[in-house]
mmCIF file of C-alpha atoms in Angstrom:
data_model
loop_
_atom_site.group_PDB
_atom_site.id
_atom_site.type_symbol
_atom_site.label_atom_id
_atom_site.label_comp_id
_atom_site.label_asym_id
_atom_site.label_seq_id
_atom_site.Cartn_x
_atom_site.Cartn_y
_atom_site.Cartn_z
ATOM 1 C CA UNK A 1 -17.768 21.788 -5.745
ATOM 2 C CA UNK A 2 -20.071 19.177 -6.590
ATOM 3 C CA UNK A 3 -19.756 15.842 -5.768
ATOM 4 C CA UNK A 4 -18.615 15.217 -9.610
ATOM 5 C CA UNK A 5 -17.877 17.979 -12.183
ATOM 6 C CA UNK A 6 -20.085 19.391 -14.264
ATOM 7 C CA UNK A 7 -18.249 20.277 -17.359
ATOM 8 C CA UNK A 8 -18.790 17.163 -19.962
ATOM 9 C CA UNK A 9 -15.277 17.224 -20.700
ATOM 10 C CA UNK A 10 -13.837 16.660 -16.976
ATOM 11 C CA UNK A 11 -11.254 19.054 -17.704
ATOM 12 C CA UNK A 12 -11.182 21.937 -14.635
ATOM 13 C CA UNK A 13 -8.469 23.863 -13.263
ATOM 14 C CA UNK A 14 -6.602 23.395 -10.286
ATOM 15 C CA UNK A 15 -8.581 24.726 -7.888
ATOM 16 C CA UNK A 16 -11.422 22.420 -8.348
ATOM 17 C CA UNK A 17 -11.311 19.881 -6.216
ATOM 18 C CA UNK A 18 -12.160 18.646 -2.318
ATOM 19 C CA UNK A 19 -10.878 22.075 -0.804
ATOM 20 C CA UNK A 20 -13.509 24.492 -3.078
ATOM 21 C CA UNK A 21 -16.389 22.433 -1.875
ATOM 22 C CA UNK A 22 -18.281 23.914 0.145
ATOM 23 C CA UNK A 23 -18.735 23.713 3.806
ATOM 24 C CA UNK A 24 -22.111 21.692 3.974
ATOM 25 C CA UNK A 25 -20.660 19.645 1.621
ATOM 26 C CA UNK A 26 -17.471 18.525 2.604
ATOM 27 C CA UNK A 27 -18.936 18.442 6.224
ATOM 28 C CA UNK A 28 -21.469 15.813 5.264
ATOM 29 C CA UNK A 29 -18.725 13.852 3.006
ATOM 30 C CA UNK A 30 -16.326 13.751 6.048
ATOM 31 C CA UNK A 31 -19.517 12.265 8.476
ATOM 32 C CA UNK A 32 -20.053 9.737 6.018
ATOM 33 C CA UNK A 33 -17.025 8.288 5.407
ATOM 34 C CA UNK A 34 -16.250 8.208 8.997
ATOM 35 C CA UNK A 35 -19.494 6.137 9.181
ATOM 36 C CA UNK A 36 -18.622 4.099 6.875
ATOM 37 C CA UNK A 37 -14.834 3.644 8.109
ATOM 38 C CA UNK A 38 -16.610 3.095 11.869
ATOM 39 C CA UNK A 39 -18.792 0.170 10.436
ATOM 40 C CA UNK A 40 -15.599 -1.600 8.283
ATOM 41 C CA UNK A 41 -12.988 -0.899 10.874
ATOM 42 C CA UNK A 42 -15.450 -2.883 13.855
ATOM 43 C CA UNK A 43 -17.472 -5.348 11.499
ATOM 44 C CA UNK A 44 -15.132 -6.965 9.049
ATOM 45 C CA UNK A 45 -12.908 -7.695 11.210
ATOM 46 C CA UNK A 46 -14.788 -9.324 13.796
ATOM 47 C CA UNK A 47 -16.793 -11.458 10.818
ATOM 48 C CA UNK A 48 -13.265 -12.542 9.575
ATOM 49 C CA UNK A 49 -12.705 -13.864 13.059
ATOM 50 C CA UNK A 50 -16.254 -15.107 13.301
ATOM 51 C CA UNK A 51 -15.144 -17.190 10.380
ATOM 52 C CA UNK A 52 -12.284 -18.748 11.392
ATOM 53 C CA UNK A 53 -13.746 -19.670 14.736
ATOM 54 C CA UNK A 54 -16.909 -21.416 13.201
ATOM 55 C CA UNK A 55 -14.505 -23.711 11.240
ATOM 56 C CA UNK A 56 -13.464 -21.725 8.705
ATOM 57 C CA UNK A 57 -10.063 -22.307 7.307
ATOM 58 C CA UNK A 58 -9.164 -20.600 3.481
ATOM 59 C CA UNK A 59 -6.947 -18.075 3.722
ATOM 60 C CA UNK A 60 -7.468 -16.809 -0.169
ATOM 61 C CA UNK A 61 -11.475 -17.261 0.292
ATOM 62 C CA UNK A 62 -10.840 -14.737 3.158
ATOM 63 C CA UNK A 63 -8.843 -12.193 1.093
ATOM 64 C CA UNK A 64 -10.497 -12.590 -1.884
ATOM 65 C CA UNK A 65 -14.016 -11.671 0.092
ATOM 66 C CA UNK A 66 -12.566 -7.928 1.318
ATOM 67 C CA UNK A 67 -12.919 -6.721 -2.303
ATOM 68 C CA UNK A 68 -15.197 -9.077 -3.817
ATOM 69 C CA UNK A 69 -17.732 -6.377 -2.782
ATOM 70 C CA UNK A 70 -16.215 -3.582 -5.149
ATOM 71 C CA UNK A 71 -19.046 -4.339 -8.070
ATOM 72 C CA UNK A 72 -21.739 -2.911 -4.881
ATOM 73 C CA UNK A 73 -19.898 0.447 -5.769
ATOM 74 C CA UNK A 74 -21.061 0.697 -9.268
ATOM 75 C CA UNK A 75 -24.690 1.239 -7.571
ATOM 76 C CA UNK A 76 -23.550 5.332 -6.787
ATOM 77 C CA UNK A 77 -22.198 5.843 -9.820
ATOM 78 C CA UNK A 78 -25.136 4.567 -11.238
ATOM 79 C CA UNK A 79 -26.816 7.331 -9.211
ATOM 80 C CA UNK A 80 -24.321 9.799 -10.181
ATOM 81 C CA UNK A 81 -24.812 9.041 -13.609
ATOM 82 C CA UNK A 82 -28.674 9.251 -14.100
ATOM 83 C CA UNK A 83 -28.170 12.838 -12.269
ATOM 84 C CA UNK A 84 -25.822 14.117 -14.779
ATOM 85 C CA UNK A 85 -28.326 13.159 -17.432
ATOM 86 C CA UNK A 86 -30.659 14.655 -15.809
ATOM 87 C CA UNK A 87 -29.281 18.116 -15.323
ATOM 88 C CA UNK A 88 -27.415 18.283 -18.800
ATOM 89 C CA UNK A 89 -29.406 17.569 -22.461
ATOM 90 C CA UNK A 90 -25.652 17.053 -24.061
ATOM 91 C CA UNK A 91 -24.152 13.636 -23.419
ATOM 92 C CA UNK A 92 -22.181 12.620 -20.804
ATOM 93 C CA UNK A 93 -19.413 10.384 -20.278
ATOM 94 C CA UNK A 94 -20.404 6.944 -18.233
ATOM 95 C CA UNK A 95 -16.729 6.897 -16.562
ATOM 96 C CA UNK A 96 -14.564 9.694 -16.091
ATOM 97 C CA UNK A 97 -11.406 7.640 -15.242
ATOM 98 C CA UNK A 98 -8.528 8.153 -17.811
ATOM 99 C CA UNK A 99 -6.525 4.967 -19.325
ATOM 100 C CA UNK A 100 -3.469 6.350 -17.719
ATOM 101 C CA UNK A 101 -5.165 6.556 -14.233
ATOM 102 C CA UNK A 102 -6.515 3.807 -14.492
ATOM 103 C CA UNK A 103 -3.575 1.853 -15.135
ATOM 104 C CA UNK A 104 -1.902 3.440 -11.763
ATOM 105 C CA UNK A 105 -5.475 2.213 -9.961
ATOM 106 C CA UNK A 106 -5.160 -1.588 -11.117
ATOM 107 C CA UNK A 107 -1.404 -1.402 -9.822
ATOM 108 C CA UNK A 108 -2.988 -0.513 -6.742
ATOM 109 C CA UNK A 109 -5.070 -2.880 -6.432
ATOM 110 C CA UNK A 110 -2.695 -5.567 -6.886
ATOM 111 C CA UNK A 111 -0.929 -4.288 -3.512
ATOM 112 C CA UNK A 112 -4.012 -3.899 -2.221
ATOM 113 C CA UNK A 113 -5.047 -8.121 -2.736
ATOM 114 C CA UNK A 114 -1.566 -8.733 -1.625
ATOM 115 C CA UNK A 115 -2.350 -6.983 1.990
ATOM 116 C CA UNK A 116 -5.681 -8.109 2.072
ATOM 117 C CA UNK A 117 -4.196 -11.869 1.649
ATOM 118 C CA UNK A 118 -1.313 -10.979 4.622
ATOM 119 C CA UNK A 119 -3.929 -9.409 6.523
ATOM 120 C CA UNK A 120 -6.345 -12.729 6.244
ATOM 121 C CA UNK A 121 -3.672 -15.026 6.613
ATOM 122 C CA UNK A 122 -2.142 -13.506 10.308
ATOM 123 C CA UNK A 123 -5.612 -13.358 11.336
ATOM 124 C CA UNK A 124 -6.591 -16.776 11.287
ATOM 125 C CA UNK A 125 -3.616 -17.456 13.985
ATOM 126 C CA UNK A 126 -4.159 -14.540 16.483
ATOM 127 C CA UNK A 127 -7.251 -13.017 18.432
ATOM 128 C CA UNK A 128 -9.181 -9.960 17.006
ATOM 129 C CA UNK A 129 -8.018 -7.915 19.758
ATOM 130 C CA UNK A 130 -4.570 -8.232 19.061
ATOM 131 C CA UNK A 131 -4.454 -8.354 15.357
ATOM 132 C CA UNK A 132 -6.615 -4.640 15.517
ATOM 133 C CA UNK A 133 -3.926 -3.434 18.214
ATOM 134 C CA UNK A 134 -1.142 -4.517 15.355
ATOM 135 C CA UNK A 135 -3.086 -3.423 12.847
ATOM 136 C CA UNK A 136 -2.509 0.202 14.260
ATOM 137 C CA UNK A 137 1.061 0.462 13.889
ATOM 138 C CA UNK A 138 0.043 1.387 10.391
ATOM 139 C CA UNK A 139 -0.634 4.486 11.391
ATOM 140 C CA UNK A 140 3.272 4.896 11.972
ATOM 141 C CA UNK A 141 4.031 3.502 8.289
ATOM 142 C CA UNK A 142 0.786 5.966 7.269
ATOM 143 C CA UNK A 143 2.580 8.772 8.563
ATOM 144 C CA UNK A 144 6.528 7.444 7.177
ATOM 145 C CA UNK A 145 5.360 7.214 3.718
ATOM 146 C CA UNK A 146 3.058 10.194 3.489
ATOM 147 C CA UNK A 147 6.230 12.264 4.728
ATOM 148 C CA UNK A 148 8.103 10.972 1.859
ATOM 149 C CA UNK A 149 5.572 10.788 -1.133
ATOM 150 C CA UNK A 150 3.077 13.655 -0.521
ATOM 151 C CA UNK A 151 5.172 15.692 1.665
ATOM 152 C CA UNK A 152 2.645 15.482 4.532
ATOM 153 C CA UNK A 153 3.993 18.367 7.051
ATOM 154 C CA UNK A 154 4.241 17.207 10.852
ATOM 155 C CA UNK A 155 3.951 18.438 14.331
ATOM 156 C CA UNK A 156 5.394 17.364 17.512
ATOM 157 C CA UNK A 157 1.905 16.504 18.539
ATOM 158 C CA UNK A 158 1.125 13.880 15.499
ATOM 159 C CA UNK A 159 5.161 12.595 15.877
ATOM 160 C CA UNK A 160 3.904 11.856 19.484
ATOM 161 C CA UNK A 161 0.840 9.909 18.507
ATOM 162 C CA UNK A 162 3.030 7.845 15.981
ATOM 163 C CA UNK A 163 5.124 7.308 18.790
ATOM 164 C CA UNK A 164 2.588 6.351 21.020
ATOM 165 C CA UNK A 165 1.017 3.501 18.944
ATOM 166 C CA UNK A 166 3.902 1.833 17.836
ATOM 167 C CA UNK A 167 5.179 1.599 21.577
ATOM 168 C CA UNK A 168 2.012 -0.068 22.606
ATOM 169 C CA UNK A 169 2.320 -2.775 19.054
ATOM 170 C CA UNK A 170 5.909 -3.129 20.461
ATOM 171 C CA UNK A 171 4.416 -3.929 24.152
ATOM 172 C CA UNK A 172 2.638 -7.356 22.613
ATOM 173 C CA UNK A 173 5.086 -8.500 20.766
ATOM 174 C CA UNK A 174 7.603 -8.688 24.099
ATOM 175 C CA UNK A 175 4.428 -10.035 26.019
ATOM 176 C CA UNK A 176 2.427 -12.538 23.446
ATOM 177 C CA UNK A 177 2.861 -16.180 25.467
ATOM 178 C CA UNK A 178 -0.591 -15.847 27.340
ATOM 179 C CA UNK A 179 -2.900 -14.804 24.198
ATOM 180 C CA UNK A 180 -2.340 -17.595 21.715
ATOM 181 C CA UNK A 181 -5.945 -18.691 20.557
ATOM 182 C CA UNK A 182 -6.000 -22.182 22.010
ATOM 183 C CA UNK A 183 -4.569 -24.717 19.995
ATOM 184 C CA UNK A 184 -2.661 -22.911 18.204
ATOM 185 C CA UNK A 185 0.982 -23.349 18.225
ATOM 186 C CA UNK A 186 3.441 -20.644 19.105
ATOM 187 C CA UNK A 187 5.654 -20.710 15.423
ATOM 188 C CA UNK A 188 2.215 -20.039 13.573
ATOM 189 C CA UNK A 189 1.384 -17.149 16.623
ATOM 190 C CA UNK A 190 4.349 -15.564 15.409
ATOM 191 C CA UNK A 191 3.828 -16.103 11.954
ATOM 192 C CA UNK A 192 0.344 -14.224 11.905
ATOM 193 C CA UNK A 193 1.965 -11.942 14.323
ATOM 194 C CA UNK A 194 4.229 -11.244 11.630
ATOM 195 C CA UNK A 195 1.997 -11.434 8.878
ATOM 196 C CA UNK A 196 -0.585 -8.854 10.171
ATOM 197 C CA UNK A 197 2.573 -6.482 11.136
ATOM 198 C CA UNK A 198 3.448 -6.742 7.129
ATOM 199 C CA UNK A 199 -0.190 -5.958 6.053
ATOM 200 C CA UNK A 200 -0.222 -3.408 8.144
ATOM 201 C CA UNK A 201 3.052 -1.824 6.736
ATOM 202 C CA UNK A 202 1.971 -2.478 3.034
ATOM 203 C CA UNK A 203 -1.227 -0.818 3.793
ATOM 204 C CA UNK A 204 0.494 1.967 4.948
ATOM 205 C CA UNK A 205 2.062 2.298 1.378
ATOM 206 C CA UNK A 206 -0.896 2.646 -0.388
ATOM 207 C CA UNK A 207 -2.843 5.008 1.639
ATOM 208 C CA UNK A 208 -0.011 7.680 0.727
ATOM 209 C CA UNK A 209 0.242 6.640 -3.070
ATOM 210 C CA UNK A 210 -3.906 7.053 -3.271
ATOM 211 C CA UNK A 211 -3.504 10.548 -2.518
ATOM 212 C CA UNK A 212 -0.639 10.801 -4.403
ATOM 213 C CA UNK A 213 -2.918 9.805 -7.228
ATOM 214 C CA UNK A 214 -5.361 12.472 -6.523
ATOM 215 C CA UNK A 215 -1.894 15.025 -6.649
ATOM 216 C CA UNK A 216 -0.523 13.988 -9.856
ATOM 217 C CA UNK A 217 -4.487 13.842 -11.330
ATOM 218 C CA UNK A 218 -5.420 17.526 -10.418
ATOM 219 C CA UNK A 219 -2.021 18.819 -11.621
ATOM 220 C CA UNK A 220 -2.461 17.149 -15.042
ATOM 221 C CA UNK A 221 -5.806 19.019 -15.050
ATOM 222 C CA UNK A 222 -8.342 15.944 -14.406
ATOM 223 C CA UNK A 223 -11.401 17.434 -12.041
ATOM 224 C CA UNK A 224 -10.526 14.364 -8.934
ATOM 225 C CA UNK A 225 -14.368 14.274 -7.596
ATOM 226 C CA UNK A 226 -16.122 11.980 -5.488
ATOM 227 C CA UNK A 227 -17.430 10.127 -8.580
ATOM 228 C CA UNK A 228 -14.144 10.050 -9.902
ATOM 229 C CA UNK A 229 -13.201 8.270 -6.159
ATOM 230 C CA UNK A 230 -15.319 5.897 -6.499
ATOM 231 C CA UNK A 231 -14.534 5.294 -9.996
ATOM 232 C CA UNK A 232 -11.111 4.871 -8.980
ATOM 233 C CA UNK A 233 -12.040 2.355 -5.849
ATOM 234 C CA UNK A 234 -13.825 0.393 -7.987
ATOM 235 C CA UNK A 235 -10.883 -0.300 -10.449
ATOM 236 C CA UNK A 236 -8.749 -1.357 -7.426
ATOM 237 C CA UNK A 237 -11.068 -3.579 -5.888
ATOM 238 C CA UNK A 238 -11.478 -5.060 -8.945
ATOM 239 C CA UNK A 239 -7.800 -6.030 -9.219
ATOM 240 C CA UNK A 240 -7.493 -7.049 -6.159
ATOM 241 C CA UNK A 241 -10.282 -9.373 -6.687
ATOM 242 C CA UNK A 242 -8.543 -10.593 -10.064
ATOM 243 C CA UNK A 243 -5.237 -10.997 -7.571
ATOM 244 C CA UNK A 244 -7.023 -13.123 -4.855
ATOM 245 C CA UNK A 245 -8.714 -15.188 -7.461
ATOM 246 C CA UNK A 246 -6.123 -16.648 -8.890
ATOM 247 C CA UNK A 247 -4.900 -17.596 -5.438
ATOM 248 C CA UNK A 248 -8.336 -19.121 -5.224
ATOM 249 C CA UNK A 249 -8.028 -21.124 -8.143
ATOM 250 C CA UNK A 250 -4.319 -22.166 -7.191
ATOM 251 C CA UNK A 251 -5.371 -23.607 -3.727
ATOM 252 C CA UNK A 252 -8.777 -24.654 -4.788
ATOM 253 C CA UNK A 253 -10.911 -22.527 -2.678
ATOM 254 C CA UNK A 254 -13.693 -22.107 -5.101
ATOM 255 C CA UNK A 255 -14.190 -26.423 -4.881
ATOM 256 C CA UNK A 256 -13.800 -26.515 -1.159
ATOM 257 C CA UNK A 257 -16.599 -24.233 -0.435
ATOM 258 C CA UNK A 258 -19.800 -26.468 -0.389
ATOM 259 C CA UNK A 259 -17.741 -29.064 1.926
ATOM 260 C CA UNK A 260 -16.683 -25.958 4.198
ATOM 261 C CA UNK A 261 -20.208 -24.636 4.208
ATOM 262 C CA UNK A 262 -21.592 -28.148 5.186
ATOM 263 C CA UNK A 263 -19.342 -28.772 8.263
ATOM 264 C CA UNK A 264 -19.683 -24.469 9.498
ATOM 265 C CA UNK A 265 -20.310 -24.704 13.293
ATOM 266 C CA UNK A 266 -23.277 -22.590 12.846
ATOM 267 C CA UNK A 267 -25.086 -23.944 9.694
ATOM 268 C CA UNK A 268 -24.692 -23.725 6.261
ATOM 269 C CA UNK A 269 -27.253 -20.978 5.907
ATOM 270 C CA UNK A 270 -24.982 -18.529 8.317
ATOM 271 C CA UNK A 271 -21.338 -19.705 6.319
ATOM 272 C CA UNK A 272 -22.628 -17.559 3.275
ATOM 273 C CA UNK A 273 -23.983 -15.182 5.195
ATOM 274 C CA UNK A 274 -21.084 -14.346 7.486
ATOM 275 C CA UNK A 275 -19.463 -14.299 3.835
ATOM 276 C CA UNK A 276 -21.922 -11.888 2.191
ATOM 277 C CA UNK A 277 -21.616 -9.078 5.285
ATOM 278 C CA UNK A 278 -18.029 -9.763 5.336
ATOM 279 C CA UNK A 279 -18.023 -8.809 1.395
ATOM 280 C CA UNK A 280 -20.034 -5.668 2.632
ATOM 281 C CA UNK A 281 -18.168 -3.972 5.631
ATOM 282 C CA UNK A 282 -15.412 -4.410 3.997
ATOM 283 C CA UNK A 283 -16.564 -2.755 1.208
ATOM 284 C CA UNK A 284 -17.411 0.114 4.027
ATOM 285 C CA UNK A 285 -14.009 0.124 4.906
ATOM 286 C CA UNK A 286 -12.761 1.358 1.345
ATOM 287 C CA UNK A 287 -14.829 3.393 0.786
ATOM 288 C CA UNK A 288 -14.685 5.125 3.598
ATOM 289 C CA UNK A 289 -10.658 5.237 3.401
ATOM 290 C CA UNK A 290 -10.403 6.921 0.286
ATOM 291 C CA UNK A 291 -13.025 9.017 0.553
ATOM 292 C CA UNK A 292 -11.107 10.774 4.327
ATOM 293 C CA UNK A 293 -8.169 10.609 1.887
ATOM 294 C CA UNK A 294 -10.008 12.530 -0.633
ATOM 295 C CA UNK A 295 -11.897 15.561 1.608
ATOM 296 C CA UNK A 296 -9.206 15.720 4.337
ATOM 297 C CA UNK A 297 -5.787 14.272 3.712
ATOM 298 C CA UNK A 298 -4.163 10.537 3.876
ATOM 299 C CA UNK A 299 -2.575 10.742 7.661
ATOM 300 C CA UNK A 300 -6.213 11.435 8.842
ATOM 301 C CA UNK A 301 -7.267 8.315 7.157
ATOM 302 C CA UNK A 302 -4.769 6.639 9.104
ATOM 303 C CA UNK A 303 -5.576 7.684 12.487
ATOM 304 C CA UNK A 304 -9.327 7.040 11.939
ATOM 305 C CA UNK A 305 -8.364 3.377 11.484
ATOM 306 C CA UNK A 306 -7.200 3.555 14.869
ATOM 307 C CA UNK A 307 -9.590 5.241 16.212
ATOM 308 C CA UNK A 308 -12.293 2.773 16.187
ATOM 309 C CA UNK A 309 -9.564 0.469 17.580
ATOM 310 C CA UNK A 310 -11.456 0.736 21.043
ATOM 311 C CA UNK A 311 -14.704 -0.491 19.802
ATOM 312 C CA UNK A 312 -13.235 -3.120 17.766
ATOM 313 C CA UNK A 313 -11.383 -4.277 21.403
ATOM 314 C CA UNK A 314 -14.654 -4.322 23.184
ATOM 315 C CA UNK A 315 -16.702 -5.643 20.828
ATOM 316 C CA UNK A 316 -14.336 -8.557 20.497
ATOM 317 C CA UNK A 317 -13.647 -9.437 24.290
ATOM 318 C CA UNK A 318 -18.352 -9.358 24.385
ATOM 319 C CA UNK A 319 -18.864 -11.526 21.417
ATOM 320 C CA UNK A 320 -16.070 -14.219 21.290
ATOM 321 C CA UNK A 321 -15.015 -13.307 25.392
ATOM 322 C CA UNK A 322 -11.104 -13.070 24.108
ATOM 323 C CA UNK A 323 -8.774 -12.142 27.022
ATOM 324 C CA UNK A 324 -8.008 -8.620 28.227
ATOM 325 C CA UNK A 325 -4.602 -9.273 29.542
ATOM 326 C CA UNK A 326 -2.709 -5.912 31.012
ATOM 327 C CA UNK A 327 -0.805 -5.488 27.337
ATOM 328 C CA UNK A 328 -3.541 -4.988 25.833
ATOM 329 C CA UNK A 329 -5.010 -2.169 28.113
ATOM 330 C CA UNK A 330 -1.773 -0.606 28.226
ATOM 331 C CA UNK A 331 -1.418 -0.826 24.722
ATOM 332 C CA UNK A 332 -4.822 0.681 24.370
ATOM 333 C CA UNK A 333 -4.315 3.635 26.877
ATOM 334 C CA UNK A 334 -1.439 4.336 24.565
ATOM 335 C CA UNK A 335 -3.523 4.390 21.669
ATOM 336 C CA UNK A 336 -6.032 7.070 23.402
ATOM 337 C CA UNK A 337 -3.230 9.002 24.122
ATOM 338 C CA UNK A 338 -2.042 9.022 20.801
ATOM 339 C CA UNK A 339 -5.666 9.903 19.377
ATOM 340 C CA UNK A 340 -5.458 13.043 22.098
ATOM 341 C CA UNK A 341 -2.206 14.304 20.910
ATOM 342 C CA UNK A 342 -3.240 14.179 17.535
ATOM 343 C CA UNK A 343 -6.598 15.784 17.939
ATOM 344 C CA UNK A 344 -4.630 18.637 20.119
ATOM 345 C CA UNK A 345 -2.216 19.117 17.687
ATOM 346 C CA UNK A 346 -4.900 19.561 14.869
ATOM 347 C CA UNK A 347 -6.918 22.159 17.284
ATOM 348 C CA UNK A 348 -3.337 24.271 17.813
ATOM 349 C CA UNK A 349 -2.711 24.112 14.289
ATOM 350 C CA UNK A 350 -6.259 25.378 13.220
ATOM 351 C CA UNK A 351 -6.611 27.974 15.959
ATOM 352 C CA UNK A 352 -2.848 29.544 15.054
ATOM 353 C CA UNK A 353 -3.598 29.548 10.880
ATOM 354 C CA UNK A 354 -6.812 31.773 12.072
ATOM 355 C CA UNK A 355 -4.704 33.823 14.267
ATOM 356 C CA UNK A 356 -2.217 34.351 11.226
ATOM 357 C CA UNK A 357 -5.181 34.910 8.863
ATOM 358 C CA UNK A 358 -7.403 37.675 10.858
ATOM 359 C CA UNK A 359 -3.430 39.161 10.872
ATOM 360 C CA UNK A 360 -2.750 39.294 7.698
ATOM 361 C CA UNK A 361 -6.332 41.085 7.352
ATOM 362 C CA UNK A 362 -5.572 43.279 9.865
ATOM 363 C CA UNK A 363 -2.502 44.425 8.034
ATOM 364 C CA UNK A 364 -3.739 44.686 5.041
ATOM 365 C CA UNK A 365 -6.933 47.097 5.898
ATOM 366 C CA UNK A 366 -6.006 50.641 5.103
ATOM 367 C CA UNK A 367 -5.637 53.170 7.747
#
């Protein structure tokens, strides 16, 4: 398959889709949303932080900036577009995004700008290291809600890496006295503990419904390419946007950012550009997401995010010299082993469907 159809009508059967692509293809798709997922997962969040430590202080400025980005998408489609001309003399659609699907995308991405705001808000009152550490115990809501929606099958080696990571989320909230950012006060420690946990749990709602998206698209005979991905993506970050700005407007963000710029610890010049990368990874970050969701399957997407949990740790405890209490490493060992048992688990399952398919051939071949 092609990274978007090539029919002018969009109409394909139900085999077309991320699992007829071929190898090459889907390989290099996979490598580059994992890049892309690497650089949102690590950058965004430590910019967010960067942000509130340099004086930084609007909650809805900070939500409204991890979609604000979407419109950057609309650059690849662009691409995408000029190539279809190209290759075909007929005309060709500019979107392929139905009204219908559409509709289910801008639902989206009002859940989405209600995490991102959750998510913003519990940062600004707890350390990157811990809010990424929270931030995987999506992986366990990941994992609930793809069960129920999309029927996602499990092993006892992904149950165990579920497991794993929301033990080690458990393990700082028992054990959060020593790491409260200093001057902040223990009720709003909580409260962004509590916050974070919620984004984290909403976010692990929409994962599943993305890719039930993609289900419900193929079966109703809609070709769900890459293009189409992005098409979609760029619909929900647009809502989301629309969501956040309004909470701008309410709270007067939009006035309050000259006078925030002026008084930025590091200079005026640096407040919009911490803002503009922050717009970027993030930006990285979804596209990266639903693209894994798209060439593999949703619970991968999930345990990607935690994945580059490590990274995120280190990077944080170099740049802003956060602590590295016991928790945390214990929390993190648990993570790693929840990344191995997952990773096993995958390797077993692929080695035992080849064993079952060179049977089947064996049976089959006539004596």
């Amino acid at each position: 398959m092609d990274v978007e159809s090539s029919d002018p009508n969009h109409e394909i059967n139900k085999d077309d889709g991320a699992a007829t692509m071929s190898k090459g293809l889907r390989r290099a798709l996979i490598f580059l949303n994992c890049v892309f997922m690497a650089l949102g997962n690590t950058g965004s969040p430590l910019l967010l932080r960067l942000y509130y430590r340099s004086g930084g202080k609007r909650q809805w400025l900070s939500s409204w900036l991890q979609t604000s980005g979407s419109p950057l998408i609309l650059l690849p489609l662009l691409c995408f577009y000029i190539h279809r001309r190209q290759r075909r003399s007929s005309s060709v659609p500019l979107f392929f995004i139905t009204p219908r699907l559409g509709l289910a995308c801008a639902a989206l991405g009002v859940l989405t700008g209600l995490d991102d705001f959750l998510y913003a808000y519990g940062l600004a009152f707890l350390p990157v290291s811990t809010s990424s550490l929270l931030i995987s115990t999506q992986l366990a809501f990941t994992a609930l809600f793809a069960f129920l929606l999309v029927r996602q099958r499990f092993t006892a080696y992904s149950i165990n890496a579920v497991a794993l990571l929301t033990v080690g989320a458990v393990m700082l909230g028992l054990h959060v006295s020593g790491d409260r950012p200093e001057g902040e006060s223990r009720g709003k420690y909580f409260m962004g503990f509590a916050l974070t946990l919620g984004a984290a749990a909403l976010y692990g709602l929409v994962l599943p419904l993305v890719e039930l998206m993609y289900t419900v698209a193929r079966r109703r005979g809609l070709a769900v390419t890459y293009t189409l991905v992005l098409e979609m993506q760029l619909v929900m970050g647009m809502f989301a946007t629309a969501f956040c700005t309004v909470g701008m407007i309410v709270n007067h963000d939009f006035q309050a950012i000259p006078r925030e710029a002026r008084n930025f610890e590091l200079g005026e010049v640096k407040y919009y550009v911490v803002l503009v990368w922050n717009a970027i990874f993030w930006q990285f970050f979804f596209i990266g997401t639903v693209g894994t969701i798209f060439c593999v399957n949703t619970l991968l997407a999930g345990i990607l995010i935690a994945v580059f949990l490590p990274v995120t740790e280190v990077l944080a405890v170099i740049f802003f010299h956060e602590k590295f209490s016991s928790e945390k490493a214990i929390a993190l060992v648990l993570s790693f082993w929840g990344l191995a048992s997952y990773s096993y688990g995958e390797y077993r399952q692929v080695k035992d469907n080849k064993k079952k398919a060179n049977a089947a051939i064996t049976i089959e071949q006539p004596t």
